[in-house]
């Protein structure tokens, strides 16, 4: 089946609407949308499943701005970077204008990211063929280091990554096949299911978190007096502003794609860095919103570059998507382009279609239906999410043991969320941990435990230096930020 | 200012520290390589060191700040009990699966979660029935997933 069949187009459209619903509602994230869709996706044709996933990822990040505009509550962490500004625009002028800036700059930012994805991943695939276990080790470590520094607190980032990587050590070890930490339980021999962990850490933990604070009622949206129609504000005024700020949009999109490309960084960090740069240059509310929105959506495409070409996820979303690839018998990495070139090309085209058509369309629908969507009571929606978590976790293996894991991991997710620990980094740790161990052990075994071998190849040395520079640079940046005269 | 996140931060630090110590001790029992190197124990031991260091530094910072007792006073104990009820219901689900099947168990869990989130009986019941119908139509009828 092709990505351009009616079924795939419908799947993309439905995925876009589904993603927009999740992204726009506070408490429901893009990651949760994908996690809950996985149990359905694994039973679909790969092209239909990936069309829907592209639709979800294309709109879910943008739709985080809907909750931010209407209620000052970002629907996704990526929208948090410019919530204050987009909410003010919506309040002072109109939500349609605010969402017009956000949707159109998200669409164009995503398009820039896709163009770089097309060129970048093919180039990287060629480079990646030269990689041995040493280079991969440093590259995966780069993802972990950037992920730790992307966390607001380094210690909390380290703990989240550490716990995630430790959870991933349960079961057979990836290098020598020794069973570890299974305590004689055969259910743990194969390790903890990644999908069950995802559902627990995002779905169950989110419902529990809402139960913990359920007495706090959300304030209704303040409704400005509309001066012009939704279409005029959304496409007309929003479009004019985006055109006027095209240079800023391009700069932010390029920055976002680059940050998205770094494994472990993701769209949240892209939005924060980009909107902070605009704030530092004393940009207006509209400019801050435009730079943040274009950057985080460009980063979504950017995260797919290492995912497709190296098999290394750029963020939690691509980590899930990589799991999907493997489940469907498609191995991401340099060989993907040789073995599944047609599939990859169609994937790119689907990305372009999603950027150009789905984002503005869903954005417009979002602006028009904003009040209706936000009227769904959270108490009912979250209750339904709990039911879906149960069905999703059980449907994977039909193993009741997975439900016990759902309880333990869901509780851990709640504690981490309430304690301000980045749960997304824990999930990244679960993906990157086994890779890091595999490349570490492979390198050590083939060199008879000679540590100097990690610095014996030119690309490995370059990547090691990149790790060092990233650590030094981020420590310096954190030091600058911690100064009392630097807000 | 009293930080309501502190008790949770403290608890996660203690869990991480305990996990690190357990990983260190248990990995001592893993076999070594033929050359006598650590082998499968190496990576867990590295993680254990990292976890212990990060959690101890965060614990030290957390305990040094004033207002710890006051932050415990902000805990919503009633809501923690509600969370306990949902988790207990989830723990009992494998038992319910044999008697009610997945759809029935999921419906019950939705009903309980909605009630604990403050929904009224009727709307919670209707929501649970809608969920069961949704799962049946999407998973069983449309996608042919054996549940």
mmCIF file of C-alpha atoms in Angstrom, chain A residues 206-399:
data_model
loop_
_atom_site.group_PDB
_atom_site.id
_atom_site.type_symbol
_atom_site.label_atom_id
_atom_site.label_comp_id
_atom_site.label_asym_id
_atom_site.label_seq_id
_atom_site.Cartn_x
_atom_site.Cartn_y
_atom_site.Cartn_z
ATOM 1 C CA UNK A 206 -0.766 11.557 34.186
ATOM 2 C CA UNK A 207 -4.135 10.274 35.434
ATOM 3 C CA UNK A 208 -2.706 9.764 38.929
ATOM 4 C CA UNK A 209 -1.221 13.241 38.821
ATOM 5 C CA UNK A 210 -4.630 14.691 37.978
ATOM 6 C CA UNK A 211 -6.268 12.682 40.766
ATOM 7 C CA UNK A 212 -3.677 14.124 43.143
ATOM 8 C CA UNK A 213 -4.592 17.685 42.194
ATOM 9 C CA UNK A 214 -8.200 17.214 41.049
ATOM 10 C CA UNK A 215 -9.613 19.830 43.396
ATOM 11 C CA UNK A 216 -7.848 22.563 41.455
ATOM 12 C CA UNK A 217 -10.343 23.739 38.818
ATOM 13 C CA UNK A 218 -9.061 25.290 35.606
ATOM 14 C CA UNK A 219 -10.101 28.846 34.948
ATOM 15 C CA UNK A 220 -12.338 29.337 31.900
ATOM 16 C CA UNK A 221 -10.769 31.066 28.933
ATOM 17 C CA UNK A 222 -11.008 34.809 28.840
ATOM 18 C CA UNK A 223 -12.778 35.604 25.605
ATOM 19 C CA UNK A 224 -11.698 38.698 23.703
ATOM 20 C CA UNK A 225 -14.219 40.582 21.626
ATOM 21 C CA UNK A 226 -13.697 39.391 18.033
ATOM 22 C CA UNK A 227 -13.181 42.262 15.603
ATOM 23 C CA UNK A 228 -12.782 40.154 12.442
ATOM 24 C CA UNK A 229 -13.705 36.656 11.322
ATOM 25 C CA UNK A 230 -11.593 33.664 12.385
ATOM 26 C CA UNK A 231 -10.370 33.178 8.777
ATOM 27 C CA UNK A 232 -9.310 36.819 8.437
ATOM 28 C CA UNK A 233 -7.405 36.753 11.687
ATOM 29 C CA UNK A 234 -5.934 33.280 11.196
ATOM 30 C CA UNK A 235 -4.860 33.354 7.546
ATOM 31 C CA UNK A 236 -4.912 37.106 6.774
ATOM 32 C CA UNK A 237 -3.323 38.855 9.731
ATOM 33 C CA UNK A 238 -1.379 35.764 10.871
ATOM 34 C CA UNK A 239 -0.072 35.116 7.346
ATOM 35 C CA UNK A 240 1.050 38.736 6.876
ATOM 36 C CA UNK A 241 3.014 38.681 10.116
ATOM 37 C CA UNK A 242 4.691 35.383 9.232
ATOM 38 C CA UNK A 243 5.715 36.797 5.817
ATOM 39 C CA UNK A 244 7.047 39.964 7.439
ATOM 40 C CA UNK A 245 9.153 37.917 9.862
ATOM 41 C CA UNK A 246 10.355 35.383 7.270
ATOM 42 C CA UNK A 247 14.043 35.855 8.122
ATOM 43 C CA UNK A 248 13.415 35.211 11.821
ATOM 44 C CA UNK A 249 11.313 32.200 10.850
ATOM 45 C CA UNK A 250 14.110 30.747 8.726
ATOM 46 C CA UNK A 251 16.725 31.340 11.427
ATOM 47 C CA UNK A 252 14.557 29.779 14.127
ATOM 48 C CA UNK A 253 13.683 26.822 11.908
ATOM 49 C CA UNK A 254 17.335 26.124 11.122
ATOM 50 C CA UNK A 255 18.212 26.346 14.810
ATOM 51 C CA UNK A 256 15.276 24.089 15.689
ATOM 52 C CA UNK A 257 16.275 21.475 13.107
ATOM 53 C CA UNK A 258 19.834 21.459 14.417
ATOM 54 C CA UNK A 259 18.707 21.040 18.030
ATOM 55 C CA UNK A 260 16.214 18.369 17.011
ATOM 56 C CA UNK A 261 19.006 16.516 15.227
ATOM 57 C CA UNK A 262 20.979 16.146 18.469
ATOM 58 C CA UNK A 263 19.878 12.881 20.065
ATOM 59 C CA UNK A 264 18.160 13.507 23.373
ATOM 60 C CA UNK A 265 17.516 17.236 22.855
ATOM 61 C CA UNK A 266 14.088 17.397 21.140
ATOM 62 C CA UNK A 267 11.509 20.060 20.388
ATOM 63 C CA UNK A 268 11.122 21.351 23.973
ATOM 64 C CA UNK A 269 14.739 22.447 24.112
ATOM 65 C CA UNK A 270 14.506 23.867 20.572
ATOM 66 C CA UNK A 271 11.545 26.044 21.538
ATOM 67 C CA UNK A 272 13.219 27.268 24.726
ATOM 68 C CA UNK A 273 16.527 28.155 23.084
ATOM 69 C CA UNK A 274 14.928 29.797 20.062
ATOM 70 C CA UNK A 275 12.387 31.892 21.966
ATOM 71 C CA UNK A 276 15.033 32.845 24.545
ATOM 72 C CA UNK A 277 17.311 34.105 21.757
ATOM 73 C CA UNK A 278 14.423 36.261 20.471
ATOM 74 C CA UNK A 279 13.728 37.549 23.980
ATOM 75 C CA UNK A 280 17.409 38.379 24.435
ATOM 76 C CA UNK A 281 17.150 40.478 21.244
ATOM 77 C CA UNK A 282 14.121 42.230 22.808
ATOM 78 C CA UNK A 283 11.686 40.762 20.264
ATOM 79 C CA UNK A 284 7.945 41.431 20.411
ATOM 80 C CA UNK A 285 5.399 38.912 21.731
ATOM 81 C CA UNK A 286 4.581 37.934 18.149
ATOM 82 C CA UNK A 287 8.261 37.400 17.309
ATOM 83 C CA UNK A 288 8.853 35.264 20.399
ATOM 84 C CA UNK A 289 5.792 33.139 19.556
ATOM 85 C CA UNK A 290 6.831 32.801 15.922
ATOM 86 C CA UNK A 291 10.402 31.788 16.732
ATOM 87 C CA UNK A 292 9.340 29.271 19.381
ATOM 88 C CA UNK A 293 6.589 27.702 17.261
ATOM 89 C CA UNK A 294 8.683 27.433 14.085
ATOM 90 C CA UNK A 295 11.641 26.086 16.019
ATOM 91 C CA UNK A 296 9.827 23.337 17.900
ATOM 92 C CA UNK A 297 8.120 22.061 14.753
ATOM 93 C CA UNK A 298 11.344 22.174 12.750
ATOM 94 C CA UNK A 299 12.876 20.144 15.578
ATOM 95 C CA UNK A 300 10.202 17.467 15.107
ATOM 96 C CA UNK A 301 11.554 16.841 11.583
ATOM 97 C CA UNK A 302 15.112 17.235 12.889
ATOM 98 C CA UNK A 303 14.660 14.422 15.411
ATOM 99 C CA UNK A 304 13.902 12.073 12.520
ATOM 100 C CA UNK A 305 17.357 12.660 10.962
ATOM 101 C CA UNK A 306 19.382 10.564 13.452
ATOM 102 C CA UNK A 307 16.406 8.221 13.865
ATOM 103 C CA UNK A 308 16.264 7.281 10.183
ATOM 104 C CA UNK A 309 19.943 7.463 9.313
ATOM 105 C CA UNK A 310 21.568 6.133 12.494
ATOM 106 C CA UNK A 311 18.740 4.409 14.328
ATOM 107 C CA UNK A 312 19.225 6.799 17.285
ATOM 108 C CA UNK A 313 16.126 8.636 18.521
ATOM 109 C CA UNK A 314 16.263 12.402 18.836
ATOM 110 C CA UNK A 315 13.488 12.525 21.433
ATOM 111 C CA UNK A 316 10.804 10.458 23.133
ATOM 112 C CA UNK A 317 8.477 10.595 20.128
ATOM 113 C CA UNK A 318 11.072 9.233 17.722
ATOM 114 C CA UNK A 319 12.077 6.686 20.367
ATOM 115 C CA UNK A 320 8.533 5.324 20.184
ATOM 116 C CA UNK A 321 8.516 5.520 16.402
ATOM 117 C CA UNK A 322 11.794 3.565 16.260
ATOM 118 C CA UNK A 323 10.160 0.896 18.390
ATOM 119 C CA UNK A 324 7.350 0.852 15.827
ATOM 120 C CA UNK A 325 9.841 0.466 12.959
ATOM 121 C CA UNK A 326 11.419 -2.540 14.669
ATOM 122 C CA UNK A 327 8.032 -4.062 15.523
ATOM 123 C CA UNK A 328 7.114 -3.861 11.846
ATOM 124 C CA UNK A 329 10.360 -5.519 10.762
ATOM 125 C CA UNK A 330 11.994 -2.318 9.431
ATOM 126 C CA UNK A 331 15.477 -1.652 10.831
ATOM 127 C CA UNK A 332 16.351 2.064 10.892
ATOM 128 C CA UNK A 333 19.964 2.969 10.168
ATOM 129 C CA UNK A 334 22.266 3.274 7.167
ATOM 130 C CA UNK A 335 20.813 0.153 5.518
ATOM 131 C CA UNK A 336 17.290 1.576 5.616
ATOM 132 C CA UNK A 337 18.037 3.630 2.504
ATOM 133 C CA UNK A 338 19.384 0.647 0.583
ATOM 134 C CA UNK A 339 16.690 -1.821 1.593
ATOM 135 C CA UNK A 340 13.611 0.424 1.908
ATOM 136 C CA UNK A 341 14.371 3.496 -0.240
ATOM 137 C CA UNK A 342 10.829 3.629 -1.667
ATOM 138 C CA UNK A 343 9.376 3.572 1.826
ATOM 139 C CA UNK A 344 11.711 6.361 2.981
ATOM 140 C CA UNK A 345 10.899 8.598 -0.025
ATOM 141 C CA UNK A 346 7.180 8.151 0.578
ATOM 142 C CA UNK A 347 7.743 8.927 4.248
ATOM 143 C CA UNK A 348 9.354 12.251 3.266
ATOM 144 C CA UNK A 349 6.456 13.090 0.929
ATOM 145 C CA UNK A 350 4.000 12.315 3.713
ATOM 146 C CA UNK A 351 5.923 14.725 5.949
ATOM 147 C CA UNK A 352 5.637 17.497 3.355
ATOM 148 C CA UNK A 353 1.921 16.836 2.920
ATOM 149 C CA UNK A 354 1.405 16.891 6.685
ATOM 150 C CA UNK A 355 3.345 20.167 7.022
ATOM 151 C CA UNK A 356 1.650 22.011 4.189
ATOM 152 C CA UNK A 357 -1.890 20.760 4.556
ATOM 153 C CA UNK A 358 -2.566 19.251 7.959
ATOM 154 C CA UNK A 359 -1.031 21.899 10.205
ATOM 155 C CA UNK A 360 -2.842 24.952 8.756
ATOM 156 C CA UNK A 361 -6.056 22.956 8.382
ATOM 157 C CA UNK A 362 -5.975 21.540 11.879
ATOM 158 C CA UNK A 363 -4.813 24.896 13.213
ATOM 159 C CA UNK A 364 -7.785 26.611 11.644
ATOM 160 C CA UNK A 365 -10.168 23.945 12.926
ATOM 161 C CA UNK A 366 -8.516 24.249 16.316
ATOM 162 C CA UNK A 367 -9.055 27.998 16.338
ATOM 163 C CA UNK A 368 -12.676 27.588 15.281
ATOM 164 C CA UNK A 369 -13.480 24.747 17.658
ATOM 165 C CA UNK A 370 -11.312 25.835 20.554
ATOM 166 C CA UNK A 371 -14.136 26.512 22.959
ATOM 167 C CA UNK A 372 -15.941 23.258 22.150
ATOM 168 C CA UNK A 373 -12.814 21.131 22.572
ATOM 169 C CA UNK A 374 -11.920 22.682 25.884
ATOM 170 C CA UNK A 375 -15.401 22.077 27.255
ATOM 171 C CA UNK A 376 -14.758 18.305 27.525
ATOM 172 C CA UNK A 377 -14.552 17.672 31.277
ATOM 173 C CA UNK A 378 -11.098 16.467 32.261
ATOM 174 C CA UNK A 379 -12.587 14.142 34.887
ATOM 175 C CA UNK A 380 -14.260 12.113 32.115
ATOM 176 C CA UNK A 381 -11.446 12.322 29.626
ATOM 177 C CA UNK A 382 -8.788 11.192 32.100
ATOM 178 C CA UNK A 383 -11.005 8.360 33.311
ATOM 179 C CA UNK A 384 -11.248 7.155 29.716
ATOM 180 C CA UNK A 385 -7.453 7.487 29.363
ATOM 181 C CA UNK A 386 -7.062 5.129 32.354
ATOM 182 C CA UNK A 387 -9.236 2.547 30.607
ATOM 183 C CA UNK A 388 -7.205 2.931 27.410
ATOM 184 C CA UNK A 389 -3.983 2.482 29.398
ATOM 185 C CA UNK A 390 -5.263 -0.831 30.752
ATOM 186 C CA UNK A 391 -6.400 -2.060 27.340
ATOM 187 C CA UNK A 392 -3.216 -0.798 25.625
ATOM 188 C CA UNK A 393 -0.843 -2.416 28.131
ATOM 189 C CA UNK A 394 -2.699 -5.733 28.130
ATOM 190 C CA UNK A 395 -3.192 -5.878 24.350
ATOM 191 C CA UNK A 396 0.585 -5.902 23.686
ATOM 192 C CA UNK A 397 1.372 -9.347 25.171
ATOM 193 C CA UNK A 398 -1.939 -10.386 26.798
ATOM 194 C CA UNK A 399 0.144 -10.962 29.918
#
